[in-house]
Amino acid sequence: MATQELEKLFHDNIDAEIKIEPRDWMPDSYRKTNIRQISQHAHSEIVGMLPEGNWITRAPSLKRKAILIAKVQDEAGHGLYLYSAAETLGISRDQLIHELHSGKAKYSSIFNYPTLTWADMGAIGWLVDGAAIINQVMLCRTSYGPYARAMVRICKEESFHQRQGFQILYELSKGTDAQKAMCQDAINRWWWPSLMMFGPKDADSPHSAQSIKWKIKRKTNDELRQNFVDMIAEQVKVLGMILPDPDLKWNEARKHYDFGEINWDEFWRVVKGDGPCNRQRLQARINAHNEGAWVRAAAKAYAKKRQQEEVVA
């Protein structure tokens, strides 16, 4: 079949909401866009284990410790689902990891901020995972089949994570003055970075228009960010806390909340590697990878031995 016919079939399938599968013909640019987005998502899940893992040994109770461990394990699983989805596009796991460690591949800027108090575990669950859900629910309908199927389970687990985070903040918000202050402080520090999770403004996003045309994404960065603000502006009332934005107010004409301008200089600075914890996060991942080399070698040796035994049998 000629390339022109293959392109027409590809676009017809996209328009008809038929999933593109690994063995289907696809434009190189579609393949590369999916690799970039899925790998960035996978890296974010893996690096995202670090801020919360920092609090596993300091959780205030055994119950909290068990819940936090389970959540961090979920994030590891999400990363593995997504790495596997990326591999179906013809890129190896080793190459994906190398691009992360070399700084070529990006991950969500949110994970380059420190977790200073236990309330941060609540803010991450409520705000960070809440932003992730807004972004990821639409990805259950993304046009690339393996990515869409991976997102179904991930979204279910992220919903639990958000509820867990909100419950932490809810208890703190009903506690002592010190606990209430801790709750408000965490919200203050995580609000703006959470808004940055949706990426640059539509006008400054080089990939959004094409991704929407291919139905990799279903909404623009600014649309998703507005949905998030509308959701959180209502939920924060239950906590009796405030969002650190004096410009936040309901706009009756738009039927949406207006909100203030993001510090885009900070956003780009963190994206480019100069955030509060960029270097520590990346070095931690490199160290973990190097220290785990013997496990990977042992697993490969075991698999090879089993294969040889099966051949002999």
Coordinates of C-alpha atoms in Angstrom, one line a residue:
M1 CA 0.0 0.0 0.0
A2 CA 1.4 3.4 -1.0
T3 CA 2.4 5.9 1.8
Q4 CA -0.4 8.3 0.7
E5 CA -3.0 5.5 1.2
L6 CA -1.5 4.5 4.6
E7 CA -1.7 8.2 5.7
K8 CA -5.3 8.3 4.7
L9 CA -6.1 5.1 6.6
F10 CA -4.3 6.4 9.6
H11 CA -6.3 9.7 9.6
D12 CA -9.5 7.9 8.9
N13 CA -9.0 5.7 11.9
I14 CA -8.2 8.7 14.1
D15 CA -11.4 10.5 13.0
A16 CA -13.4 7.4 13.6
E17 CA -12.1 7.0 17.1
I18 CA -10.4 3.7 16.2
K19 CA -7.3 3.1 18.3
I20 CA -3.9 3.1 16.7
E21 CA -2.1 -0.1 17.6
P22 CA 1.7 -0.9 17.7
R23 CA 1.7 -2.8 14.4
D24 CA -0.4 -0.2 12.6
W25 CA 1.3 2.2 10.2
M26 CA 1.7 5.6 11.7
P27 CA 3.6 8.8 10.8
D28 CA 7.1 9.1 12.3
S29 CA 6.0 12.4 14.0
Y30 CA 3.0 10.6 15.6
R31 CA 5.3 7.9 16.9
K32 CA 7.9 10.4 18.2
T33 CA 5.2 12.6 19.9
N34 CA 3.8 9.6 21.7
I35 CA 7.2 8.5 22.8
R36 CA 8.0 11.9 24.2
Q37 CA 4.7 12.2 26.0
I38 CA 4.5 8.7 27.4
S39 CA 8.1 8.6 28.5
Q40 CA 7.8 12.0 30.2
H41 CA 4.7 10.6 32.0
A42 CA 6.6 7.4 33.0
H43 CA 9.6 9.4 34.2
S44 CA 7.3 11.6 36.3
E45 CA 5.7 8.6 38.0
I46 CA 9.2 7.2 38.9
V47 CA 10.7 10.5 40.0
G48 CA 7.4 11.3 41.8
M49 CA 8.1 8.5 44.2
L50 CA 11.0 10.5 45.7
P51 CA 9.2 13.4 47.5
E52 CA 6.8 11.0 49.2
G53 CA 9.3 8.3 49.8
N54 CA 11.1 10.9 51.9
W55 CA 8.3 10.7 54.5
I56 CA 7.8 6.9 54.7
T57 CA 10.1 6.6 57.8
R58 CA 8.5 9.7 59.4
A59 CA 4.8 9.0 58.9
P60 CA 2.9 9.9 62.1
S61 CA 1.4 6.4 62.6
L62 CA 1.8 2.8 61.4
K63 CA -1.5 3.2 59.5
R64 CA -0.2 6.3 57.7
K65 CA 3.1 4.6 56.9
A66 CA 1.3 1.6 55.4
I67 CA -0.9 3.8 53.2
L68 CA 2.0 5.9 52.1
I69 CA 4.1 2.8 51.2
A70 CA 1.1 1.5 49.2
K71 CA 0.8 4.8 47.3
V72 CA 4.5 4.9 46.4
Q73 CA 4.3 1.3 45.2
D74 CA 1.4 2.4 43.0
E75 CA 3.5 5.1 41.4
A76 CA 6.2 2.6 40.6
G77 CA 3.6 0.4 39.0
H78 CA 2.3 3.4 36.9
G79 CA 5.9 4.0 35.7
L80 CA 6.2 0.4 34.6
Y81 CA 2.9 0.4 32.7
L82 CA 4.0 3.5 30.9
Y83 CA 7.5 2.3 30.1
S84 CA 5.9 -0.8 28.6
A85 CA 3.5 1.3 26.5
A86 CA 6.4 3.4 25.2
E87 CA 8.4 0.2 24.3
T88 CA 5.6 -0.8 21.9
L89 CA 6.6 2.2 19.8
G90 CA 10.0 0.8 19.2
I91 CA 12.2 2.4 21.9
S92 CA 14.0 0.3 24.5
R93 CA 13.7 0.6 28.2
D94 CA 17.4 1.2 28.5
Q95 CA 17.2 4.1 26.0
L96 CA 14.3 5.6 28.0
I97 CA 16.3 5.4 31.2
H98 CA 19.4 6.8 29.6
E99 CA 17.5 9.8 28.3
L100 CA 16.1 10.5 31.8
H101 CA 19.5 10.2 33.4
S102 CA 21.3 12.3 30.8
G103 CA 18.8 15.1 31.2
K104 CA 17.5 14.8 27.6
A105 CA 14.1 13.6 28.7
K106 CA 11.9 15.7 31.0
Y107 CA 9.6 14.9 33.9
S108 CA 6.9 16.9 35.6
S109 CA 8.4 20.1 37.2
I110 CA 6.2 19.6 40.3
F111 CA 8.5 16.9 41.6
N112 CA 11.4 19.3 41.9
Y113 CA 9.9 21.0 45.0
P114 CA 10.8 19.8 48.6
T115 CA 8.4 18.1 51.0
L116 CA 9.0 19.9 54.3
T117 CA 6.2 18.7 56.5
W118 CA 3.7 15.8 56.8
A119 CA 1.0 18.2 55.4
D120 CA 2.9 18.1 52.1
M121 CA 1.8 14.5 51.8
G122 CA -1.8 15.7 51.9
A123 CA -1.1 18.6 49.5
I124 CA 0.6 16.3 47.0
G125 CA -2.3 13.9 47.1
W126 CA -5.0 16.5 46.9
L127 CA -3.4 19.0 44.5
V128 CA -0.7 17.2 42.6
D129 CA -2.7 14.0 42.1
G130 CA -5.8 16.0 41.6
A131 CA -4.1 17.9 38.7
A132 CA -2.9 14.5 37.4
I133 CA -6.4 13.1 37.3
I134 CA -7.7 16.2 35.4
N135 CA -5.0 15.6 32.8
Q136 CA -5.1 11.8 32.7
V137 CA -8.8 11.1 32.5
M138 CA -8.8 12.4 29.0
L139 CA -5.8 10.1 28.2
C140 CA -8.1 7.1 28.8
R141 CA -9.4 8.1 25.4
T142 CA -6.1 8.9 23.7
S143 CA -5.7 7.6 20.2
Y144 CA -2.8 5.3 20.9
G145 CA -4.2 2.0 22.2
P146 CA -1.5 0.8 24.7
Y147 CA -1.3 4.3 26.3
A148 CA -5.1 4.5 26.6
R149 CA -5.4 1.0 28.2
A150 CA -2.6 1.8 30.7
M151 CA -4.4 4.9 31.8
V152 CA -7.6 3.2 32.8
R153 CA -6.0 1.5 35.8
I154 CA -3.7 4.5 36.6
C155 CA -6.7 6.9 36.8
K156 CA -8.5 4.6 39.2
E157 CA -5.5 4.5 41.5
E158 CA -4.8 8.2 41.2
S159 CA -8.4 8.8 42.4
F160 CA -7.6 6.9 45.6
H161 CA -4.4 8.9 46.0
Q162 CA -6.3 12.2 45.8
R163 CA -8.8 11.1 48.4
Q164 CA -6.0 10.0 50.7
G165 CA -4.3 13.4 50.4
F166 CA -7.5 15.3 51.0
Q167 CA -8.2 13.2 54.1
I168 CA -4.8 14.1 55.5
L169 CA -5.5 17.8 55.0
Y170 CA -9.0 17.5 56.3
E171 CA -7.9 16.0 59.6
L172 CA -5.2 18.7 60.0
S173 CA -7.7 21.4 59.2
K174 CA -9.9 20.2 62.1
G175 CA -6.9 19.9 64.5
T176 CA -4.9 22.3 66.6
D177 CA -3.8 25.7 65.6
A178 CA -0.4 24.4 64.7
Q179 CA -1.9 21.7 62.5
K180 CA -4.2 24.1 60.8
A181 CA -1.2 26.4 60.1
M182 CA 0.7 23.4 58.7
C183 CA -2.2 22.6 56.4
Q184 CA -2.4 26.1 55.1
D185 CA 1.3 26.4 54.6
A186 CA 1.4 23.2 52.5
I187 CA -1.5 24.5 50.3
N188 CA 0.4 27.8 49.9
R189 CA 3.5 26.2 48.7
W190 CA 2.0 23.6 46.4
W191 CA -0.8 25.6 44.8
W192 CA 1.1 27.4 42.1
P193 CA 3.4 24.5 41.2
S194 CA 0.3 22.4 40.8
L195 CA -1.1 24.9 38.2
M196 CA 2.2 24.7 36.4
M197 CA 1.7 20.9 36.0
F198 CA -0.5 21.5 33.0
G199 CA 2.4 22.9 31.0
P200 CA 2.9 26.3 29.3
K201 CA 0.1 28.6 28.1
D202 CA -1.5 27.3 24.9
A203 CA 0.2 30.1 23.0
D204 CA 3.6 28.9 24.1
S205 CA 3.0 25.2 23.7
P206 CA 4.6 23.8 20.6
H207 CA 3.0 20.4 20.6
S208 CA -0.6 20.9 21.8
A209 CA -2.3 21.7 18.5
Q210 CA -0.9 18.7 16.7
S211 CA -1.5 16.4 19.7
I212 CA -5.2 17.4 19.7
K213 CA -5.5 16.9 16.0
W214 CA -4.2 13.4 16.4
K215 CA -6.4 13.0 19.5
I216 CA -3.4 12.1 21.6
K217 CA -4.8 14.9 23.8
R218 CA -8.4 16.0 24.0
K219 CA -8.1 19.4 25.7
T220 CA -5.5 22.2 25.7
N221 CA -3.3 23.0 28.6
D222 CA -5.3 26.1 29.5
E223 CA -8.6 24.2 29.3
L224 CA -7.3 21.6 31.7
R225 CA -5.9 24.2 34.1
Q226 CA -9.2 26.0 34.2
N227 CA -11.0 22.7 35.0
F228 CA -8.6 22.1 37.9
V229 CA -9.0 25.6 39.3
D230 CA -12.8 25.3 39.2
M231 CA -12.6 21.9 41.1
I232 CA -10.2 22.9 43.8
A233 CA -11.7 26.3 44.4
E234 CA -14.8 24.5 45.6
Q235 CA -13.1 21.7 47.5
V236 CA -10.9 24.1 49.5
K237 CA -14.1 25.4 51.2
V238 CA -14.6 22.1 52.9
L239 CA -11.2 22.4 54.5
G240 CA -11.8 25.9 55.7
M241 CA -8.6 27.0 54.1
I242 CA -7.8 29.5 51.3
L243 CA -5.9 29.3 48.1
P244 CA -3.0 31.7 47.9
D245 CA -4.3 33.8 45.0
P246 CA -5.9 37.2 45.7
D247 CA -7.3 37.2 42.2
L248 CA -9.3 34.0 42.6
K249 CA -13.0 34.8 42.2
W250 CA -16.1 33.4 40.5
N251 CA -16.9 34.9 37.2
E252 CA -20.6 34.6 36.6
A253 CA -20.4 35.6 33.0
R254 CA -17.8 32.9 32.2
K255 CA -19.2 30.3 34.7
H256 CA -15.6 29.7 35.7
Y257 CA -13.2 31.0 38.4
D258 CA -10.8 33.7 37.4
F259 CA -7.3 33.3 38.8
G260 CA -4.0 35.1 38.9
E261 CA -1.0 34.9 36.5
I262 CA 1.4 32.0 37.0
N263 CA 5.1 32.9 37.5
W264 CA 6.2 31.7 34.1
D265 CA 9.8 32.6 34.8
E266 CA 9.8 30.1 37.7
F267 CA 8.1 27.5 35.5
W268 CA 10.7 27.7 32.8
R269 CA 13.6 27.8 35.3
V270 CA 12.4 24.6 36.9
V271 CA 11.7 22.9 33.6
K272 CA 15.3 23.7 32.5
G273 CA 16.8 22.1 35.6
D274 CA 17.2 24.9 38.1
G275 CA 14.4 24.2 40.6
P276 CA 14.9 23.7 44.3
C277 CA 15.5 19.9 44.0
N278 CA 16.2 19.2 40.3
R279 CA 19.8 18.0 40.8
Q280 CA 18.9 15.9 43.9
R281 CA 16.0 14.2 42.3
L282 CA 18.0 13.2 39.2
Q283 CA 21.0 12.1 41.2
A284 CA 18.8 10.0 43.4
R285 CA 17.5 8.2 40.3
I286 CA 20.9 7.7 38.9
N287 CA 22.2 6.3 42.2
A288 CA 19.3 3.9 42.5
H289 CA 19.8 2.7 39.0
N290 CA 23.5 2.1 39.5
E291 CA 22.9 0.4 42.9
G292 CA 20.3 -1.9 41.3
A293 CA 22.6 -3.1 38.5
W294 CA 23.2 -6.4 40.3
V295 CA 19.5 -7.1 40.5
R296 CA 19.0 -6.7 36.8
A297 CA 22.1 -8.8 36.1
A298 CA 20.8 -11.6 38.3
A299 CA 17.4 -11.5 36.7
K300 CA 18.9 -11.8 33.2
A301 CA 21.1 -14.6 34.3
Y302 CA 18.2 -16.5 35.9
A303 CA 16.1 -15.9 32.8
K304 CA 18.9 -17.2 30.5
K305 CA 19.4 -20.3 32.7
R306 CA 15.6 -21.1 32.6
Q307 CA 15.6 -20.7 28.9
Q308 CA 18.5 -23.1 28.5
E309 CA 16.8 -25.6 30.8
E310 CA 13.6 -25.5 28.7
V311 CA 15.6 -26.1 25.5
V312 CA 17.3 -29.2 27.1
A313 CA 13.9 -30.5 28.3

